[in-house]
GROMACS .gro file of C-alpha atoms in nm:
model
  258
    1MET     CA    1  13.015 -17.926  -8.044
    2LYS     CA    2  13.169 -18.048  -7.796
    3THR     CA    3  12.886 -18.164  -7.573
    4LEU     CA    4  12.806 -18.411  -7.891
    5ASN     CA    5  12.916 -18.687  -7.733
    6THR     CA    6  12.867 -18.623  -7.411
    7THR     CA    7  12.614 -18.846  -7.194
    8LYS     CA    8  12.281 -18.836  -7.091
    9GLU     CA    9  12.313 -18.872  -6.766
   10THR     CA   10  12.557 -18.589  -6.718
   11LEU     CA   11  12.389 -18.365  -6.948
   12MET     CA   12  12.082 -18.359  -6.760
   13GLN     CA   13  12.395 -18.285  -6.420
   14ASP     CA   14  12.486 -17.975  -6.631
   15ALA     CA   15  12.121 -17.864  -6.618
   16GLN     CA   16  12.064 -17.906  -6.327
   17ASN     CA   17  12.373 -17.693  -6.186
   18GLN     CA   18  12.318 -17.412  -6.458
   19MET     CA   19  11.990 -17.369  -6.299
   20GLN     CA   20  12.100 -17.330  -5.926
   21GLY     CA   21  12.371 -17.080  -6.009
   22PHE     CA   22  12.184 -16.917  -6.276
   23ILE     CA   23  11.856 -16.848  -6.181
   24ASP     CA   24  11.756 -16.643  -5.938
   25GLN     CA   25  11.370 -16.649  -5.757
   26GLU     CA   26  11.156 -16.380  -5.629
   27GLN     CA   27  11.151 -16.341  -5.256
   28LEU     CA   28  10.752 -16.342  -5.161
   29SER     CA   29  10.598 -16.394  -4.850
   30GLN     CA   30  10.465 -16.666  -4.695
   31ARG     CA   31  10.177 -16.549  -4.663
   32GLU     CA   32  10.215 -16.359  -4.993
   33LYS     CA   33  10.322 -16.717  -5.174
   34LEU     CA   34  10.006 -16.881  -4.978
   35ALA     CA   35   9.758 -16.599  -5.137
   36LEU     CA   36   9.909 -16.672  -5.560
   37THR     CA   37   9.836 -16.984  -5.493
   38CYS     CA   38   9.526 -16.979  -5.430
   39ARG     CA   39   9.487 -16.691  -5.797
   40ILE     CA   40   9.682 -16.929  -5.960
   41LEU     CA   41   9.443 -17.163  -5.899
   42PHE     CA   42   9.116 -16.996  -5.919
   43ASP     CA   43   9.270 -16.895  -6.312
   44LYS     CA   44   9.382 -17.332  -6.402
   45GLY     CA   45   9.027 -17.394  -6.413
   46HIS     CA   46   9.026 -17.466  -5.977
   47ASP     CA   47   8.733 -17.331  -5.843
   48SER     CA   48   8.433 -17.486  -5.805
   49GLY     CA   49   8.284 -17.178  -5.572
   50LEU     CA   50   8.379 -17.280  -5.241
   51ALA     CA   51   8.426 -17.599  -5.197
   52GLY     CA   52   8.863 -17.745  -5.181
   53GLN     CA   53   9.157 -17.589  -4.896
   54ILE     CA   54   9.475 -17.441  -4.942
   55THR     CA   55   9.688 -17.501  -4.620
   56SER     CA   56  10.039 -17.402  -4.491
   57ARG     CA   57  10.210 -17.498  -4.148
   58THR     CA   58  10.374 -17.243  -4.007
   59ASP     CA   59  10.608 -17.124  -3.767
   60ALA     CA   60  10.489 -17.127  -3.519
   61LYS     CA   61  10.397 -17.545  -3.387
   62ASN     CA   62  10.104 -17.722  -3.495
   63THR     CA   63   9.963 -17.380  -3.682
   64PHE     CA   64   9.904 -17.315  -4.030
   65LEU     CA   65   9.756 -17.056  -4.258
   66THR     CA   66   9.463 -17.120  -4.464
   67GLN     CA   67   9.241 -16.871  -4.651
   68GLN     CA   68   8.880 -16.775  -4.485
   69PHE     CA   69   8.566 -17.000  -4.540
   70GLY     CA   70   8.332 -16.768  -4.728
   71LEU     CA   71   8.603 -16.656  -4.969
   72GLY     CA   72   8.675 -16.808  -5.350
   73PHE     CA   73   9.006 -16.855  -5.466
   74ASP     CA   74   8.984 -16.525  -5.619
   75GLU     CA   75   8.917 -16.253  -5.367
   76VAL     CA   76   9.201 -16.452  -5.149
   77SER     CA   77   9.486 -16.221  -5.039
   78ALA     CA   78   9.837 -16.169  -4.818
   79ASN     CA   79   9.609 -15.950  -4.617
   80ASN     CA   80   9.315 -16.194  -4.484
   81LEU     CA   81   9.388 -16.557  -4.488
   82ILE     CA   82   9.390 -16.654  -4.105
   83GLU     CA   83   9.609 -16.868  -3.929
   84VAL     CA   84   9.408 -17.150  -3.752
   85ASP     CA   85   9.552 -17.390  -3.483
   86GLN     CA   86   9.519 -17.813  -3.477
   87ASP     CA   87   9.090 -17.756  -3.387
   88LEU     CA   88   9.065 -17.506  -3.676
   89GLU     CA   89   9.003 -17.172  -3.399
   90PRO     CA   90   9.152 -16.837  -3.551
   91LEU     CA   91   9.428 -16.764  -3.354
   92ASN     CA   92   9.285 -16.496  -3.352
   93GLY     CA   93   8.904 -16.516  -3.296
   94GLU     CA   94   8.877 -16.415  -3.682
   95GLY     CA   95   8.638 -16.533  -3.952
   96MET     CA   96   8.652 -16.900  -3.929
   97ALA     CA   97   8.867 -17.183  -4.145
   98ASN     CA   98   8.702 -17.420  -4.372
   99PRO     CA   99   8.534 -17.696  -4.136
  100ALA     CA  100   8.710 -17.976  -4.393
  101ASN     CA  101   8.978 -17.849  -4.358
  102ARG     CA  102   9.018 -18.135  -4.025
  103PHE     CA  103   9.201 -18.341  -4.212
  104HIS     CA  104   9.456 -18.148  -4.297
  105THR     CA  105   9.574 -18.165  -3.996
  106TRP     CA  106   9.653 -18.515  -3.981
  107ILE     CA  107   9.796 -18.528  -4.272
  108TYR     CA  108  10.021 -18.256  -4.085
  109ASN     CA  109  10.019 -18.468  -3.791
  110GLU     CA  110  10.105 -18.835  -3.922
  111HIS     CA  111  10.353 -18.682  -4.278
  112PRO     CA  112  10.572 -18.410  -4.086
  113GLN     CA  113  10.752 -18.353  -4.396
  114VAL     CA  114  10.453 -18.183  -4.515
  115ASN     CA  115  10.411 -17.788  -4.531
  116CYS     CA  116  10.163 -17.747  -4.733
  117ILE     CA  117   9.853 -17.924  -4.849
  118ILE     CA  118   9.643 -17.823  -5.105
  119HIS     CA  119   9.260 -18.018  -5.188
  120THR     CA  120   9.079 -17.890  -5.423
  121HIS     CA  121   8.736 -18.028  -5.703
  122PRO     CA  122   8.909 -17.916  -6.068
  123THR     CA  123   8.680 -18.028  -6.281
  124HIS     CA  124   8.828 -18.242  -6.512
  125ILE     CA  125   8.980 -18.402  -6.164
  126ALA     CA  126   8.616 -18.452  -6.059
  127ALA     CA  127   8.484 -18.646  -6.390
  128LEU     CA  128   8.714 -18.867  -6.415
  129SER     CA  129   8.620 -18.935  -6.009
  130MET     CA  130   8.279 -19.074  -6.139
  131LEU     CA  131   8.446 -19.377  -6.298
  132GLU     CA  132   8.576 -19.487  -5.979
  133VAL     CA  133   8.868 -19.561  -6.180
  134PRO     CA  134   9.257 -19.480  -6.009
  135LEU     CA  135   9.469 -19.119  -6.272
  136THR     CA  136   9.677 -19.269  -6.504
  137ILE     CA  137  10.064 -19.154  -6.612
  138SER     CA  138  10.148 -19.163  -6.985
  139GLN     CA  139  10.274 -18.829  -7.083
  140MET     CA  140  10.601 -18.746  -7.057
  141ASP     CA  141  10.413 -18.356  -6.904
  142THR     CA  142  10.319 -18.528  -6.634
  143CYS     CA  143  10.557 -18.737  -6.550
  144GLY     CA  144  10.582 -18.563  -6.176
  145LEU     CA  145  10.317 -18.730  -6.049
  146TYR     CA  146  10.411 -19.135  -6.267
  147ASN     CA  147  10.433 -19.369  -5.937
  148ASP     CA  148  10.315 -19.074  -5.664
  149CYS     CA  149   9.922 -19.080  -5.663
  150SER     CA  150   9.753 -19.237  -5.414
  151PHE     CA  151   9.367 -19.346  -5.479
  152VAL     CA  152   9.087 -19.395  -5.265
  153ALA     CA  153   8.837 -19.531  -5.438
  154ASN     CA  154   8.513 -19.500  -5.131
  155TRP     CA  155   8.374 -19.249  -5.088
  156PRO     CA  156   8.383 -19.143  -4.725
  157GLY     CA  157   8.100 -18.874  -4.721
  158VAL     CA  158   8.075 -18.548  -4.612
  159PRO     CA  159   8.394 -18.474  -4.556
  160VAL     CA  160   8.408 -18.290  -4.245
  161GLY     CA  161   8.497 -18.541  -3.951
  162ASN     CA  162   8.765 -18.733  -3.858
  163GLU     CA  163   8.764 -19.002  -4.008
  164GLU     CA  164   8.928 -18.888  -4.316
  165GLY     CA  165   9.122 -18.745  -4.203
  166MET     CA  166   9.270 -19.082  -4.122
  167LEU     CA  167   9.210 -19.225  -4.450
  168ILE     CA  168   9.365 -18.965  -4.651
  169SER     CA  169   9.683 -18.973  -4.397
  170LYS     CA  170   9.707 -19.307  -4.422
  171ALA     CA  171   9.665 -19.338  -4.880
  172LEU     CA  172   9.910 -19.038  -4.910
  173GLY     CA  173  10.106 -19.291  -4.786
  174ASP     CA  174  10.533 -19.139  -4.947
  175ASN     CA  175  10.337 -18.974  -5.256
  176ARG     CA  176  10.293 -18.683  -5.310
  177ALA     CA  177   9.971 -18.672  -5.467
  178VAL     CA  178   9.577 -18.808  -5.408
  179PHE     CA  179   9.263 -18.921  -5.642
  180LEU     CA  180   8.963 -18.919  -5.459
  181ALA     CA  181   8.698 -19.124  -5.635
  182HIS     CA  182   8.390 -18.901  -5.629
  183HIS     CA  183   8.533 -18.665  -5.473
  184GLY     CA  184   8.826 -18.514  -5.595
  185GLN     CA  185   9.199 -18.441  -5.545
  186LEU     CA  186   9.521 -18.326  -5.269
  187VAL     CA  187   9.871 -18.253  -5.354
  188ILE     CA  188  10.164 -18.204  -5.030
  189GLY     CA  189  10.508 -17.996  -5.049
  190LYS     CA  190  10.756 -17.952  -4.912
  191THR     CA  191  10.672 -17.628  -5.016
  192ILE     CA  192  10.422 -17.410  -5.157
  193GLU     CA  193  10.579 -17.402  -5.449
  194GLU     CA  194  10.608 -17.777  -5.489
  195ALA     CA  195  10.223 -17.829  -5.374
  196CYS     CA  196  10.137 -17.551  -5.632
  197ASN     CA  197  10.287 -17.710  -5.875
  198LEU     CA  198  10.209 -18.075  -5.819
  199ALA     CA  199   9.785 -17.902  -5.789
  200ILE     CA  200   9.797 -17.787  -6.182
  201LEU     CA  201   9.984 -18.145  -6.307
  202ILE     CA  202   9.762 -18.365  -6.187
  203GLU     CA  203   9.453 -18.165  -6.342
  204ARG     CA  204   9.587 -18.159  -6.641
  205ALA     CA  205   9.662 -18.544  -6.612
  206ALA     CA  206   9.288 -18.584  -6.564
  207LYS     CA  207   9.165 -18.407  -6.912
  208LEU     CA  208   9.447 -18.574  -7.076
  209GLN     CA  209   9.383 -18.904  -6.952
  210LEU     CA  210   9.007 -18.875  -7.050
  211LEU     CA  211   9.039 -18.715  -7.364
  212ALA     CA  212   9.326 -19.037  -7.393
  213MET     CA  213   9.003 -19.208  -7.267
  214ALA     CA  214   8.760 -19.156  -7.506
  215ALA     CA  215   8.941 -19.166  -7.826
  216GLY     CA  216   9.094 -19.553  -7.773
  217GLU     CA  217   9.309 -19.757  -7.525
  218ILE     CA  218   9.661 -19.585  -7.355
  219LYS     CA  219   9.930 -19.738  -7.355
  220PRO     CA  220  10.215 -19.726  -7.013
  221LEU     CA  221  10.484 -19.536  -7.053
  222PRO     CA  222  10.842 -19.783  -7.043
  223HIS     CA  223  10.879 -19.757  -6.600
  224ASP     CA  224  11.200 -19.666  -6.591
  225LEU     CA  225  11.219 -19.380  -6.861
  226ALA     CA  226  10.876 -19.203  -6.646
  227GLN     CA  227  11.057 -19.239  -6.323
  228GLU     CA  228  11.372 -19.119  -6.507
  229ALA     CA  229  11.166 -18.856  -6.612
  230HIS     CA  230  10.945 -18.840  -6.270
  231ASP     CA  231  11.314 -18.749  -6.109
  232TRP     CA  232  11.330 -18.501  -6.350
  233LEU     CA  233  11.056 -18.284  -6.294
  234SER     CA  234  11.060 -18.314  -5.930
  235THR     CA  235  11.270 -18.081  -5.819
  236ASP     CA  236  11.342 -17.813  -5.582
  237LYS     CA  237  11.469 -17.571  -5.828
  238ARG     CA  238  11.236 -17.668  -6.094
  239ASN     CA  239  10.940 -17.607  -5.890
  240LYS     CA  240  11.050 -17.288  -5.788
  241ILE     CA  241  11.115 -17.149  -6.146
  242ASN     CA  242  10.825 -17.291  -6.232
  243PHE     CA  243  10.580 -17.070  -5.927
  244ALA     CA  244  10.813 -16.852  -6.059
  245TYR     CA  245  10.621 -16.809  -6.418
  246TYR     CA  246  10.268 -16.858  -6.281
  247ALA     CA  247  10.312 -16.595  -5.977
  248ARG     CA  248  10.389 -16.353  -6.307
  249GLN     CA  249  10.093 -16.488  -6.495
  250ALA     CA  250   9.849 -16.413  -6.184
  251LEU     CA  251   9.994 -16.137  -6.094
  252LYS     CA  252   9.873 -15.944  -6.416
  253THR     CA  253   9.564 -15.973  -6.339
  254HIS     CA  254   9.568 -16.059  -5.979
  255LYS     CA  255   9.783 -15.767  -5.869
  256ASP     CA  256   9.506 -15.669  -5.565
  257CYS     CA  257   9.659 -16.044  -5.356
  258ILE     CA  258  10.007 -15.934  -5.279
   0.00000   0.00000   0.00000
């Protein structure tokens, strides 16, 4: 057995190298990825009527793709996404964006590395938000959010003004997620795949936290090991591999979205 005495660090690096060399990615357009993300999140419990927005920065300056207001996540397709400017005006003059998209423009302006934003109110996130407690990461599978999720304790009301944009953009800081008391969640990604994975992860983390709080006291993870797990789970290749799996799941029942 050649690897019997190989260090953990070397084995981890070898695995990352194998992912780069042996696992190919499906070629999807930006519109197809965004539409699939809507369907994936619908299937994963992120549906709450017309609440929630998913956006992706386009190649054109200061514009982004988003779903039309009035369509649920399960109705979004690559063809009915709209491109809007920073004032939420559709570039082709058709349809309208969710008015709450305004705070996305603040994040795009203040965080130039962000290319996708997902804001939703899934059941377990919404339930946990009612307790006004931060998200707790204390289980291996959810370590992608360890030390990577901000907390906004004060609800600013209806999210259509610039005030929420300033609040959330500032709270985000260098993190990839924000947990919003009495509201929901927001995650960002350098890619659509990254943001989609984080949105699925944050709802799972909230569900586990509620279950654990009902049973007893949550114990913290060792910092160094949790940070190691965070970095292991957060590579671009792993995000794309995970997304490809979720996309295959969604396409079994949502073939009309691309």
